[in-house]
Each structure stands twice: as structure tokens, then as C-alpha cells.
mmCIF file of C-alpha atoms and ligand atoms in Angstrom:
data_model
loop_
_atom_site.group_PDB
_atom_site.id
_atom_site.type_symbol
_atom_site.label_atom_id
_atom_site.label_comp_id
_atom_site.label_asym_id
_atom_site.label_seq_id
_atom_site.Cartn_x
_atom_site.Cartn_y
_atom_site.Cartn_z
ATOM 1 C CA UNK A 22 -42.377 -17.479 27.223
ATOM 2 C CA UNK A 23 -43.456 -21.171 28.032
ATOM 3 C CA UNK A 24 -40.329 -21.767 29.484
ATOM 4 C CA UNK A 25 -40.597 -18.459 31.557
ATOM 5 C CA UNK A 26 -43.780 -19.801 32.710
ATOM 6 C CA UNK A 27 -42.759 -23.152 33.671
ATOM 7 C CA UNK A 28 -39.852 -21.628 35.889
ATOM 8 C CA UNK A 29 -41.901 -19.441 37.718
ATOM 9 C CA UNK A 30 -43.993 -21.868 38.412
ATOM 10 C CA UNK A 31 -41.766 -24.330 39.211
ATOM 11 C CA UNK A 32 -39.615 -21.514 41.438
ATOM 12 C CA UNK A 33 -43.377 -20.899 43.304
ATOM 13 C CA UNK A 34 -43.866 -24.655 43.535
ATOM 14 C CA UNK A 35 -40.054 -24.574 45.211
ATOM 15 C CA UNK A 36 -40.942 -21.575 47.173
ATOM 16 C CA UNK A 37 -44.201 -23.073 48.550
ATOM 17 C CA UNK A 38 -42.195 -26.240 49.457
ATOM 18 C CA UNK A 39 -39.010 -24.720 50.942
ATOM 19 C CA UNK A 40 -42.103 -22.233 52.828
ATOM 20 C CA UNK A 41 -43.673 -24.942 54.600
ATOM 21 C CA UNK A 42 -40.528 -27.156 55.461
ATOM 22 C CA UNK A 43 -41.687 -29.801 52.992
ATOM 23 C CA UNK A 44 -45.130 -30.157 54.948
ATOM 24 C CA UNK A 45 -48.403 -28.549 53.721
ATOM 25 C CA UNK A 46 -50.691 -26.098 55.462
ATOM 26 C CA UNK A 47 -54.002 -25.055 54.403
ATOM 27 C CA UNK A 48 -52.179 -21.265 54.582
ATOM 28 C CA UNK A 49 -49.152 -22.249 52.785
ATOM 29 C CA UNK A 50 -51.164 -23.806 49.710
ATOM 30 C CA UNK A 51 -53.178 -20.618 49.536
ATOM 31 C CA UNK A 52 -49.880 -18.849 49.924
ATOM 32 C CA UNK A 53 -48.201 -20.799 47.002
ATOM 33 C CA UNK A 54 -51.446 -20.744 44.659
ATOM 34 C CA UNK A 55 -50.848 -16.826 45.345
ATOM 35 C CA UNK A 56 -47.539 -17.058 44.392
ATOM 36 C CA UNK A 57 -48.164 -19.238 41.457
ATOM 37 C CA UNK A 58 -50.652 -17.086 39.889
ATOM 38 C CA UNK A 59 -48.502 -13.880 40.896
ATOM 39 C CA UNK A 60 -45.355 -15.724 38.698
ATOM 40 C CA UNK A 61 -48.460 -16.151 36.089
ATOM 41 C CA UNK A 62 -48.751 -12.746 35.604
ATOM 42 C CA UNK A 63 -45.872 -12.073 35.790
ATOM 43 C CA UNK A 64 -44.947 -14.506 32.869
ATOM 44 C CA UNK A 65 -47.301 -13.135 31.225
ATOM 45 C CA UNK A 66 -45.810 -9.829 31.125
ATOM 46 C CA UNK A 67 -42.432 -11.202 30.084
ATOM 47 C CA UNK A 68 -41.519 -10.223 26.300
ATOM 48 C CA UNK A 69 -42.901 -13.159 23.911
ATOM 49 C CA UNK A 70 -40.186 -14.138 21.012
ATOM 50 C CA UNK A 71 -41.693 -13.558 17.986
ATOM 51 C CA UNK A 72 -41.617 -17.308 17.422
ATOM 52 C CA UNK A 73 -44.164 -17.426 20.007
ATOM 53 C CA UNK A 74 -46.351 -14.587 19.190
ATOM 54 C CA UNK A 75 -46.726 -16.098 15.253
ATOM 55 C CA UNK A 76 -47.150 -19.740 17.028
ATOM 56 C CA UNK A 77 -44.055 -21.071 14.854
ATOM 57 C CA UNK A 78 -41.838 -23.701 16.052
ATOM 58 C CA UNK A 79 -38.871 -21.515 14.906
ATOM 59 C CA UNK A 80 -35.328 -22.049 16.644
ATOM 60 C CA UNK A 81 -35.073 -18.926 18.596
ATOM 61 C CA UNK A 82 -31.277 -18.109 19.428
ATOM 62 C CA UNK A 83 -29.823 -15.341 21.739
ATOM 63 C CA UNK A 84 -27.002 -14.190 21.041
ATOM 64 C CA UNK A 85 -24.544 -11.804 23.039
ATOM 65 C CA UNK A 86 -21.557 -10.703 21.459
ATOM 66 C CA UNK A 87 -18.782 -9.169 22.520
ATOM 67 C CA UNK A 88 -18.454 -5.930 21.057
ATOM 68 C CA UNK A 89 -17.177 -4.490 17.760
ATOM 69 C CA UNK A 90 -13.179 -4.328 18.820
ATOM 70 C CA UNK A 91 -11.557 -5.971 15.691
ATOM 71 C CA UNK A 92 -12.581 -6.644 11.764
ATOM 72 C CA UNK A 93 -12.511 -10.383 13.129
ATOM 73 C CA UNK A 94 -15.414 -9.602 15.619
ATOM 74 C CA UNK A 95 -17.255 -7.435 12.956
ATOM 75 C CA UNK A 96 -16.845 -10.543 10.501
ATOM 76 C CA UNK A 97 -18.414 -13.075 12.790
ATOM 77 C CA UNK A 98 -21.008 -10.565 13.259
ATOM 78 C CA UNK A 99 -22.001 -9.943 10.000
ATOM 79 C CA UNK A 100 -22.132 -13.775 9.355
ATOM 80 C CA UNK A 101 -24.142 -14.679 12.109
ATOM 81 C CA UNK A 102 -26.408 -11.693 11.139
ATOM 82 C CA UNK A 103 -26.306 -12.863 7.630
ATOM 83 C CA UNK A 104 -26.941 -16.390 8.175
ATOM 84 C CA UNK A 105 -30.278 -15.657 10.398
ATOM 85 C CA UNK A 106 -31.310 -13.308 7.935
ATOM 86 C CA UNK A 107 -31.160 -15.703 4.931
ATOM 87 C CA UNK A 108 -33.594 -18.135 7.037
ATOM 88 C CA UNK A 109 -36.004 -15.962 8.521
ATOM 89 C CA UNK A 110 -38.712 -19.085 7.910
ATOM 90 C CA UNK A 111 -36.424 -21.009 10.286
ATOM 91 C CA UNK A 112 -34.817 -18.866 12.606
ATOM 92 C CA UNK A 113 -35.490 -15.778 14.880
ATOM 93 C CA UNK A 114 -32.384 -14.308 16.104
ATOM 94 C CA UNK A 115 -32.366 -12.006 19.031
ATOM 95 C CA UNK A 116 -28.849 -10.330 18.781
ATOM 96 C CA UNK A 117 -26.719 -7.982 21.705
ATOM 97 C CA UNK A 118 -23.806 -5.973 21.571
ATOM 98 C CA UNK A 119 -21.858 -6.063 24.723
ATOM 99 C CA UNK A 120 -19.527 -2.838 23.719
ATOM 100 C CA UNK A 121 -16.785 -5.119 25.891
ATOM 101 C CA UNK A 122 -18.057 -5.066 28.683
ATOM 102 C CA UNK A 123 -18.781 -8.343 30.552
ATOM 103 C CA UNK A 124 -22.209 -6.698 32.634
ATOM 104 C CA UNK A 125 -23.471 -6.159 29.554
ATOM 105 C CA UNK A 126 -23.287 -9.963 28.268
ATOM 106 C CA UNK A 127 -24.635 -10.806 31.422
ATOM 107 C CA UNK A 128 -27.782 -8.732 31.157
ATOM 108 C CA UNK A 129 -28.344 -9.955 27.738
ATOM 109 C CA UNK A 130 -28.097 -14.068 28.692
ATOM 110 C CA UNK A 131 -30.870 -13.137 31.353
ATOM 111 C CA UNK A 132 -32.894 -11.270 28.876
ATOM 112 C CA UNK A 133 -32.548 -13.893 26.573
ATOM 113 C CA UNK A 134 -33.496 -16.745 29.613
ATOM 114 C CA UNK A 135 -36.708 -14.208 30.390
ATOM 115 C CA UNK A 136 -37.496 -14.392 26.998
ATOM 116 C CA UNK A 137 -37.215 -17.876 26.958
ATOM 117 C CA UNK A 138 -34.935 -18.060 23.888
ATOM 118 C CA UNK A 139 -34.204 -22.043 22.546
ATOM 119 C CA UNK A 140 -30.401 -21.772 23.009
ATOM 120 C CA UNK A 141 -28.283 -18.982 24.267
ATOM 121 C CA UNK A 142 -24.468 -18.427 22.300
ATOM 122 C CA UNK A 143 -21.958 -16.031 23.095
ATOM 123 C CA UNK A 144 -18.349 -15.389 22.891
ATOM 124 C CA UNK A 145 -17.239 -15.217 26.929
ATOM 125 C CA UNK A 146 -14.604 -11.510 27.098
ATOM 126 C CA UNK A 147 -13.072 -12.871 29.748
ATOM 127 C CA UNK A 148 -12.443 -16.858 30.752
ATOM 128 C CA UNK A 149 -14.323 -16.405 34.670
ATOM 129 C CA UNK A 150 -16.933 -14.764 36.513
ATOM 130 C CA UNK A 151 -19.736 -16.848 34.188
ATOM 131 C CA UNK A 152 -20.994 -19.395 37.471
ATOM 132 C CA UNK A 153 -23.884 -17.633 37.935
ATOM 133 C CA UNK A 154 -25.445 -16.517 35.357
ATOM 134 C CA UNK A 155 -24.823 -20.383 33.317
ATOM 135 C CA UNK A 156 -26.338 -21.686 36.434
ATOM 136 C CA UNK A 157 -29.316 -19.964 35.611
ATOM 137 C CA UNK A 158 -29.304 -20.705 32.292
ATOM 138 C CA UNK A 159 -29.379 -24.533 33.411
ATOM 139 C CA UNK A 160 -31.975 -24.014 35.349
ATOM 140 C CA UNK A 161 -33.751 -22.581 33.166
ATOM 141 C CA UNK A 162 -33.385 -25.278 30.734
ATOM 142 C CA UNK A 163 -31.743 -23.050 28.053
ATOM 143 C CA UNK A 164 -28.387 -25.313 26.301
ATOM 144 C CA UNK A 165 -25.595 -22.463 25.951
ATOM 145 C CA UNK A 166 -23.313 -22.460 22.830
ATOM 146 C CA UNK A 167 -19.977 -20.698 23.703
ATOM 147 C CA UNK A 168 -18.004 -19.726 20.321
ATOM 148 C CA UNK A 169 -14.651 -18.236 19.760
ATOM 149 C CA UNK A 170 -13.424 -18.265 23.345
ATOM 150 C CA UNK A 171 -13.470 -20.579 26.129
ATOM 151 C CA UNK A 172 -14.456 -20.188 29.893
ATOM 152 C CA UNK A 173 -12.178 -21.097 33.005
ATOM 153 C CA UNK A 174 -12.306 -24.883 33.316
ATOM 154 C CA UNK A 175 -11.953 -24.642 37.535
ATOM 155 C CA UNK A 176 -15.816 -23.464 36.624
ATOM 156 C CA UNK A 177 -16.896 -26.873 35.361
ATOM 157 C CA UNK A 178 -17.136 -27.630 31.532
ATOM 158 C CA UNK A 179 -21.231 -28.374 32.730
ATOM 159 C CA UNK A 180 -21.769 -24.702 32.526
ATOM 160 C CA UNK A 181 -22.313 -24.823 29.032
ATOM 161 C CA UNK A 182 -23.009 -27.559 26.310
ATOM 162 C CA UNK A 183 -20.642 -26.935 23.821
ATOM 163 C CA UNK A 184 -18.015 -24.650 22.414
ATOM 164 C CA UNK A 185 -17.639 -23.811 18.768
ATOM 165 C CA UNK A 186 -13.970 -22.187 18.705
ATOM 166 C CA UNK A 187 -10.831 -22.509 17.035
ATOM 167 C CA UNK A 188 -7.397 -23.986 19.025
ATOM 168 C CA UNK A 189 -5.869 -20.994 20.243
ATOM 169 C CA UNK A 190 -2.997 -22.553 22.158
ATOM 170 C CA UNK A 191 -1.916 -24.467 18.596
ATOM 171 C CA UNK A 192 -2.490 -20.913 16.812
ATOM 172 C CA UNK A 193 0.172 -19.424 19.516
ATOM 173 C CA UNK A 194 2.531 -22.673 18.860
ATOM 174 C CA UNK A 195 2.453 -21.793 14.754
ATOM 175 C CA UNK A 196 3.211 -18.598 15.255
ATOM 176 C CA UNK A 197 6.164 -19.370 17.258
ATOM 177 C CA UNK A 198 7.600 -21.969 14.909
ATOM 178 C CA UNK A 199 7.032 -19.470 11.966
ATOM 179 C CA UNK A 200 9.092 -16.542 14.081
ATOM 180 C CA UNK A 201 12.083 -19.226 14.463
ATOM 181 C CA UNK A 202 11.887 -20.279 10.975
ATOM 182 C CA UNK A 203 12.232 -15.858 9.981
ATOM 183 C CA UNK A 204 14.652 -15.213 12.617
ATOM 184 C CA UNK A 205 16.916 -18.136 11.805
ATOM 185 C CA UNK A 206 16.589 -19.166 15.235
ATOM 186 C CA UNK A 207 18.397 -16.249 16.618
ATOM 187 C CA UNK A 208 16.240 -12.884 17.674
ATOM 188 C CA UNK A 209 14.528 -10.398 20.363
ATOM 189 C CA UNK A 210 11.080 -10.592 20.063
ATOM 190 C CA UNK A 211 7.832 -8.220 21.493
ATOM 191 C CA UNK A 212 4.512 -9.716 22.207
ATOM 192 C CA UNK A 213 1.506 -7.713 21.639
ATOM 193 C CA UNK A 214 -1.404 -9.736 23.847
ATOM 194 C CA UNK A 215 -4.674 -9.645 23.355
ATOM 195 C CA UNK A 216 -7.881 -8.678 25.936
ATOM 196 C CA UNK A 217 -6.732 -9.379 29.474
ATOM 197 C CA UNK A 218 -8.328 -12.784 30.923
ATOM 198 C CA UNK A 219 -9.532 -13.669 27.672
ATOM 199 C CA UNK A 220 -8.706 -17.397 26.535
ATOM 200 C CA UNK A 221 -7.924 -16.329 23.161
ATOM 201 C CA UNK A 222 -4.912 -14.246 24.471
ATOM 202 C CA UNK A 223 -3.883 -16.927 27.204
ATOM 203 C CA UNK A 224 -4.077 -19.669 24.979
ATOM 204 C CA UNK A 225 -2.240 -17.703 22.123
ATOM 205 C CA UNK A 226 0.564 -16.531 24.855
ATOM 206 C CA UNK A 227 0.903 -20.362 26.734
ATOM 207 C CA UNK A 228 1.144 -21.830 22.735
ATOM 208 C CA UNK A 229 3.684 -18.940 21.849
ATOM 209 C CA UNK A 230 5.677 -18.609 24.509
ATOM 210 C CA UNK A 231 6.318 -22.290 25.612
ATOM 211 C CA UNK A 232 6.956 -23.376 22.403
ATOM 212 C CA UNK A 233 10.083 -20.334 22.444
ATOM 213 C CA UNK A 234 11.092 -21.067 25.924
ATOM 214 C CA UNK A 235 11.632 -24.943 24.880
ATOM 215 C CA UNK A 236 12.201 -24.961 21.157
ATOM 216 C CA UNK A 237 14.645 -21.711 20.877
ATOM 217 C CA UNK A 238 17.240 -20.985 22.885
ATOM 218 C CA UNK A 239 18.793 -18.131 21.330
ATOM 219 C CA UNK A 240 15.176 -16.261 20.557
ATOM 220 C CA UNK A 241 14.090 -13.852 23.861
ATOM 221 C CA UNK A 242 11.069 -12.473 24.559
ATOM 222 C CA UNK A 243 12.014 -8.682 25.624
ATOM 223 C CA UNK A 244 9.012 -7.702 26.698
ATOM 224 C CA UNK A 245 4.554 -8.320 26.546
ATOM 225 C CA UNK A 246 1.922 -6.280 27.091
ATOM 226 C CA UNK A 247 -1.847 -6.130 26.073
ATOM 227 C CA UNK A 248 -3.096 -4.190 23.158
ATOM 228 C CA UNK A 249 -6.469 -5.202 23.986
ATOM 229 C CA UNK A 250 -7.142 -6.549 20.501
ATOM 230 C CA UNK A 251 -7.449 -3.491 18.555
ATOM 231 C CA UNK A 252 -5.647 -1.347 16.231
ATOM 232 C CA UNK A 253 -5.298 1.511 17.866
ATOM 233 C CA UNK A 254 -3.936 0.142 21.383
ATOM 234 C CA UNK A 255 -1.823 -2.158 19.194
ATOM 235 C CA UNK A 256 -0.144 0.822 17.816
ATOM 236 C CA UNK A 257 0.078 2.622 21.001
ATOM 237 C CA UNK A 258 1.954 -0.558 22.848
ATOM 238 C CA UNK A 259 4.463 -0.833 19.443
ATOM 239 C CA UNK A 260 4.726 3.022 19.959
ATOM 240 C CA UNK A 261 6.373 2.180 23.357
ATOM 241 C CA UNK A 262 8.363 -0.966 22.845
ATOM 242 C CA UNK A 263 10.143 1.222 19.716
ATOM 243 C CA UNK A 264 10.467 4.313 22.523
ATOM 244 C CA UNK A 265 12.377 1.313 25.164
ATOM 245 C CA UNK A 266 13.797 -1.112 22.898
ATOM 246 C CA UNK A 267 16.262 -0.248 19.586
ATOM 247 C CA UNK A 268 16.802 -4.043 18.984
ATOM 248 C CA UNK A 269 13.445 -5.461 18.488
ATOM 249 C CA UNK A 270 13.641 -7.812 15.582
ATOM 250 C CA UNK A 271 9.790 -9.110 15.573
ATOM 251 C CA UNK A 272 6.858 -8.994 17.015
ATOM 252 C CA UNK A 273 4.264 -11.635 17.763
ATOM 253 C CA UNK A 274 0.519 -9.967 17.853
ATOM 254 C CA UNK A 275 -2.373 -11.874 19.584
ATOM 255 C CA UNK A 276 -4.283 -10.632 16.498
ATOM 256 C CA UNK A 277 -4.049 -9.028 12.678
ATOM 257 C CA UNK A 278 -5.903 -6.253 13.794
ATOM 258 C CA UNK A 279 -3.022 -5.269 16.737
ATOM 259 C CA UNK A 280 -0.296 -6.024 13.778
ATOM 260 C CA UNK A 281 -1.754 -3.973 11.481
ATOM 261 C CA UNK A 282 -1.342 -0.783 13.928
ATOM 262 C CA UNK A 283 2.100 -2.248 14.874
ATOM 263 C CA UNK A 284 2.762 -1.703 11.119
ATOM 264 C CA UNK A 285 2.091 2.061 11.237
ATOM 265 C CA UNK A 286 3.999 2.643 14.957
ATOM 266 C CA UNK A 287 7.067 0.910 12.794
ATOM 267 C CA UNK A 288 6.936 3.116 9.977
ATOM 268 C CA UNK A 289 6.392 6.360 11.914
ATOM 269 C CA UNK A 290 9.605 4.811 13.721
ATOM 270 C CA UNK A 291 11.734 5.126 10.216
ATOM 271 C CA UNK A 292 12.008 1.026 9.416
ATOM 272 C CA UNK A 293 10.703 -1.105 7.451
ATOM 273 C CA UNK A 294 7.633 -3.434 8.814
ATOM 274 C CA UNK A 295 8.125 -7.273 7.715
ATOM 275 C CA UNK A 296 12.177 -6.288 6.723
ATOM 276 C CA UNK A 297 13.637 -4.759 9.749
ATOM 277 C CA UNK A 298 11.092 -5.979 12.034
ATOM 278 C CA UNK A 299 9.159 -9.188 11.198
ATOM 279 C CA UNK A 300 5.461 -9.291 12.275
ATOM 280 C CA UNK A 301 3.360 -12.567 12.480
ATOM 281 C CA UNK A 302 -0.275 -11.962 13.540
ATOM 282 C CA UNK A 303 -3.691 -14.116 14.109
ATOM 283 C CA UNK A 304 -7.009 -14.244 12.689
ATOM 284 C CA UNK A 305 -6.687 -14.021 8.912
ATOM 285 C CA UNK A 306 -8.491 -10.759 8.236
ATOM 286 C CA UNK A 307 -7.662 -9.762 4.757
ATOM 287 C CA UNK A 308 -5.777 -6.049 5.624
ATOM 288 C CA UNK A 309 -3.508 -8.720 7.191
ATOM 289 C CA UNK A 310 -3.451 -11.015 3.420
ATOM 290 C CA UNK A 311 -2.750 -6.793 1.933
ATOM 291 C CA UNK A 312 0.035 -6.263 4.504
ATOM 292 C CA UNK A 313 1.222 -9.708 3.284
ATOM 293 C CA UNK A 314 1.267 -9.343 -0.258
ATOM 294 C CA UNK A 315 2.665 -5.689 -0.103
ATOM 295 C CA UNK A 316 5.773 -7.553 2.238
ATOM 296 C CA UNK A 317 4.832 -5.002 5.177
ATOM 297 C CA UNK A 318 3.776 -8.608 7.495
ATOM 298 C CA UNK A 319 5.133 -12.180 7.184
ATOM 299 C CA UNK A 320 2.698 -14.260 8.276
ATOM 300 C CA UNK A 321 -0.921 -14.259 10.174
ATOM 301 C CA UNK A 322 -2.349 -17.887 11.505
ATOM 302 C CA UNK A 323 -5.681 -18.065 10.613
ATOM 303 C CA UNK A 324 -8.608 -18.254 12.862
ATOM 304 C CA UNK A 325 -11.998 -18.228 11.186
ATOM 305 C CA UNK A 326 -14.797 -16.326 12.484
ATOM 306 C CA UNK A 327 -17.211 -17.650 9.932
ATOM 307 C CA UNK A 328 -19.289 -20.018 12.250
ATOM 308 C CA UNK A 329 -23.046 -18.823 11.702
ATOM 309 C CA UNK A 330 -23.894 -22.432 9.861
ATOM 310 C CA UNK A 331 -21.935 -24.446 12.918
ATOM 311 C CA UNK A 332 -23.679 -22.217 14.910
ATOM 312 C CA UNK A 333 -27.078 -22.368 13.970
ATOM 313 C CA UNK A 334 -26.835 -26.182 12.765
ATOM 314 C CA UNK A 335 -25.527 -27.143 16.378
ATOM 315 C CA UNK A 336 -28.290 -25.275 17.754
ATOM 316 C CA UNK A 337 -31.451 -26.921 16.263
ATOM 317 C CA UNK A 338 -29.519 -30.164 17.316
ATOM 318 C CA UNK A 339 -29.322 -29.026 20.692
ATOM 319 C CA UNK A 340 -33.188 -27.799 20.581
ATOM 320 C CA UNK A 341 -34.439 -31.132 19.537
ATOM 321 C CA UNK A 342 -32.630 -32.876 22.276
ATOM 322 C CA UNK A 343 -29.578 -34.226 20.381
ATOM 323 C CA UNK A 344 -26.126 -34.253 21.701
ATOM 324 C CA UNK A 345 -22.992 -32.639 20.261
ATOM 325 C CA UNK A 346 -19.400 -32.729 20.828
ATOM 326 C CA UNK A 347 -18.182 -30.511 23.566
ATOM 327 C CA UNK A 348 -15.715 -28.836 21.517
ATOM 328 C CA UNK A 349 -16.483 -28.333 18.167
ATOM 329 C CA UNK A 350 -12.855 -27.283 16.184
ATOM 330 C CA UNK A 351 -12.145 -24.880 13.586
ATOM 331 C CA UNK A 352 -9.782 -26.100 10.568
ATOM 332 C CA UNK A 353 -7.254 -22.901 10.057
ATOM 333 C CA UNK A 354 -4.323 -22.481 7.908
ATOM 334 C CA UNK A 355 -0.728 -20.936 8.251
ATOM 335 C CA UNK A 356 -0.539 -18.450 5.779
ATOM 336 C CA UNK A 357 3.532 -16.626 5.612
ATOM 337 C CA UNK A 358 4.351 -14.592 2.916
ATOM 338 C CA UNK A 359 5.542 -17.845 -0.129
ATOM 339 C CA UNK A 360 1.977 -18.546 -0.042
ATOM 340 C CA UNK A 361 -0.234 -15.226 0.144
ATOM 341 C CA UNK A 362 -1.020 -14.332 -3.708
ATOM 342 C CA UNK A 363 -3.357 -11.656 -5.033
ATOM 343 C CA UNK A 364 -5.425 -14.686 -6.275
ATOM 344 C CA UNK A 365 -5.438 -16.100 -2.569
ATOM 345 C CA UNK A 366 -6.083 -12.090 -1.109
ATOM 346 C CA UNK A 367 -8.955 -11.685 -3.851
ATOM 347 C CA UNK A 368 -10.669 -15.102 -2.366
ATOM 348 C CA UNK A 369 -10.634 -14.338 1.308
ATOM 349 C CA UNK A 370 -14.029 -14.510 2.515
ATOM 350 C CA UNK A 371 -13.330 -11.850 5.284
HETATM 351 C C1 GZL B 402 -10.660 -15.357 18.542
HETATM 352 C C2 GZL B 402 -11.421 -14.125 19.019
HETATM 353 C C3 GZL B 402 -10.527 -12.927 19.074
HETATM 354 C C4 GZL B 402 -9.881 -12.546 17.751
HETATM 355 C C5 GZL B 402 -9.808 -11.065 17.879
HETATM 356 O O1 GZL B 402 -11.495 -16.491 18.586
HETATM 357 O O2 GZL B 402 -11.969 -14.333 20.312
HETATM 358 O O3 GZL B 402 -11.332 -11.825 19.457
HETATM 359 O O4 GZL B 402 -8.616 -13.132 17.556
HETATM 360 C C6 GZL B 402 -11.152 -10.757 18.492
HETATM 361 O O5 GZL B 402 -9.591 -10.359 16.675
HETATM 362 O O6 GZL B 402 -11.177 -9.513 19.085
#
């Protein structure tokens, strides 16, 4: 709300300037003192955080999420949710669900900016079309916490003040050296990719597929196509590689979720998933760790969507003014088959 106030204000004070060419009228002062008390009202009628209402200095935090397309994305969601919950003296979490679509995120960052939140985070769907809408979030004053995916550089990394994410071009890289290590070096391979134009899928595909085209010669790529980072498109694609292809001998998948529908498309085929066809998926979601231990998948690189204490932490940093790293890193494992145990399954935390 304060914040809402001061950028009316200051957009009337701009207004009344940009008016009157810089020079002031006895008209154009009335004018702007209209306008002012106009954006007063109108701040007025913009929604108050709770924070504000109770008069507590709490760290107020937007947050737009993507959507609900994976386990992974439910698991982040549930932490963050959890997290917020647990510190209810400290925090006030205002919370969106994009259902995918990029609009929707939009609309909720300039809900969250009306509201005058402390510090917007979201996950960006896609790596472009954010310009605008961070623009107004810095003029607005409002620090913006990007976790899980990146944006386009060619937009300027001063769109947002940091990025809480794991390395998704080293993820790709394991996941190739792991498919070489089960093929013996020698193989044709499918590549289930993730969301279209999101970083997580180019980063995993530039990792993956560079590290094939200069590490192994004798390993091809037959063919790649997006399964949008869910199960049941995952499937679908596999479906359709099995229909074309009846030499596949492993597929990469941009996430567990995708491999874990690849895994019923290959049994409806008649073979054997993680024998006949070797599967290697990201994210660590424990039906991947099952698929694992029952030797239906070989390997998933981990990626860990439990951030809500980096998140929050970085936050209250960023709300009293301190500053943090640009990219924050996630530590992640490799886990292939020699190392997943019920023990390790039984310990997963999502
Ligand atoms: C990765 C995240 C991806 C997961 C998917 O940081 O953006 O989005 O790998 C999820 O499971 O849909």
C-alpha cells in the first residue's frame, strides 16, 4: 500500500512535470494536486496486505507459480506453502497459480506490485517476453526473486535481483555422460524435452546434446520433441518415437515426470523399460527413486525443488536492503541405479 502510494504520487508528480514541459503554471499545479489526490484515492482503494492492515513489519512475498504440471512443481509448492505457513508471525505470503500460462504470471506480478508486496518470486514458463512487466517491478521498487528457471539474458540480468535455481545445462551434461557410460558408448537415443522456451529444457538440451555431439561419436540422437514436462504428453511423444523408430536404445527425458510416462508407452510397446530401453530422467521425484529400485529407470539427475528457506531467507535480505549473489546454486546429486536403495527411496524428501 505505501509503496502504491508513493508511485502514484510520484507517477502524478512525473505527470505534472512531463504536463508542463518542466515549467510550472498556476493551472498545471492545480492540475497535478488534482492528479495527486486522484492517485490518493485511488491508493487508497488498492488491496492493503495484511501486513499492513495489522501494522506489522512482516516480509510480505508474492509469489506466482507456474502451474501444477509435474510432482516437481507440486513439491516446490507445497514447500513454499509450508515454509510460510510455519512462520505466519514473520511472513505473509500472497500465492498464484499460473495454470501455465505466462498472462497469468503476468497479472499476478502486477497484482502483487498494486499490492505493494516486499519482494516478488516466480519461476519464469518461458525464458522472454518478461521486459515489461520487471520494468515495472523496478519502478516500483519491488526486488524480484526468480527460482527454478532463468530469463533470456539479451533482456538484461537488471530485470531481476537474483535467481535461486539449480544448473540445468550441467544437469543435461550428467545425463549425457551417464547414457555413454549405459550404452557403452555405442547407441540411438530419443530426447523427450521439456516446456518449449523454457530455460530448464534449453539448458538441459544445450548440456545433453553438446556433450553427445563432442564426447560420443558412435551415440545418435534419432530424434527430440517436447513432452511439455508432464506425464501424460511424455507418454504420448514415447508412444510415437516406438510407432517410427524399432531401434531406440534410450531415452533422455527433460524430467522424471516425462520418464515415468515413457515407462508405461514402453511397456504397452512389449519391452522392458531400463533393459531394452535405458531411461535417464531429471528432477529426483521419488516415483523416479521407485522406477529405480524396481530396475524399470537407470538414472534421474537430481534437481531440488525444496527452496522455501533460500527463498524466504534471501528475501528478508533483500527487504532490508542487503545484497545477494545473482545466482544462488542448488547442490544436486547423480543418482543411477548402484546407488538408489530402499533406505535412500524411504529418505527422499519429495
Ligand atoms: C526445473 C523446473 C522444471 C522441472 C519440471 O527447475 O523448472 O519444471 O524439471 C518442472 O519437473 O515442470
Amino acid at each position: 500500500m505505501k509503496k502504491t502510494l508513493a508511485m502514484l504520487t510520484g507517477l502524478a508528480m512525473a505527470f505534472s512535470l512531463t504536463a508542463c514541459g518542466g515549467s510550472t503554471t498556476a493551472a498545471t499545479t492545480a492540475a497535478a494536486a488534482e492528479t495527486t489526490a486522484a492517485a490518493q484515492t485511488e491508493a487508497e482503494k488498492a488491496p492493503e496486505t495484511e501486513a499492513e492492515k495489522s501494522g506489522n513489519d512482516k516480509l510480505v512475498v508474492g509469489f506466482a507459480q507456474i502451474g501444477q504440471e509435474s510432482g516437481w512443481r507440486d513439491a516446490e509448492t507445497n514447500d513454499v506453502q509450508w515454509y510460510a505457513a510455519r512462520n505466519t508471525d514473520t511472513i505473509e505470503l500472497t500465492f498464484a497459480d499460473a495454470q501455465q500460462k505466462q498472462e497469468n504470471q503476468i497479472k499476478a506480478i502486477r497484482n502483487f506490485i498494486e499490492m505493494g508486496v516486499d519482494v516478488i518470486v516466480f519461476p519464469p514458463v518461458v525464458e522472454t517476453g518478461w521486459e515489461a512487466v520487471l520494468t515495472e517491478c523496478q519502478e516500483a521498487g519491488i526486488p524480484v526473486i526468480l527460482v527454478d528457471r532463468g530469463i533470456d539474458a539479451s533482456a538484461g540480468d537488471d530485470l531481476y535481483t537474483t535467481m535461486i535455481a539449480s544448473d540445468h545445462v550441467w544437469a543435461g551434461e550428467q545425463a549425457a555422460i551417464v547414457m555413454n557410460d549405459l550404452l557403452g558408448g555405442k547407441g540411438k537415443v530419443v530426447e523427450l524435452e521439456g516446456t518449449v522456451g523454457a530455460s530448464a529444457a534449453v539448458q538441459r538440451k544445450k548440456g545433453f546434446d553438446e556433450y553427445i555431439a563432442a564426447n560420443c561419436p558412435d551415440i545418435e540422437i534419432l530424434d527430440s520433441q517436447t513432452g511439455d514436462f508432464t506425464r501424460s504428453m511424455g507418454k504420448e511423444v514415447m508412444e510415437s518415437f516406438l510407432k517410427t523408430y524399432d531401434d531406440i536404445d534410450a531415452v533422455f527425458c527433460h524430467n522424471d515426470d516425462m520418464a515415468l510416462g515413457a515407462i508405461e508407452a514402453i511397456k504397452e510397446a512389449g519391452k522392458k523399460p531400463g533393459e531394452d530401453i535405458k531411461i535417464i530422467g531429471v528432477d529426483g521425484v521419488k516415483g523416479a527413486f521407485e522406477a529405480i529400485l524396481a530396475g524399470e529407470m537407470n538414472c534421474t539427475v537430481e534437481c531440488t525443488p525444496i527452496l522455501a528457506e533460500q527463498i524466504f531467507e534471501t528475501a528478508a535480505k533483500l527487504k532490508n536492503g542487503e545484497t545477494v549473489d545473482k545466482w544462488i546454486m542448488s547442490a544436486d546429486g547423480v543418482y543411477t541405479s548402484d546407488k538408489v536403495t530402499q533406505e535412500v527411496v524411504d529418505g527422499r524428501q519429495y
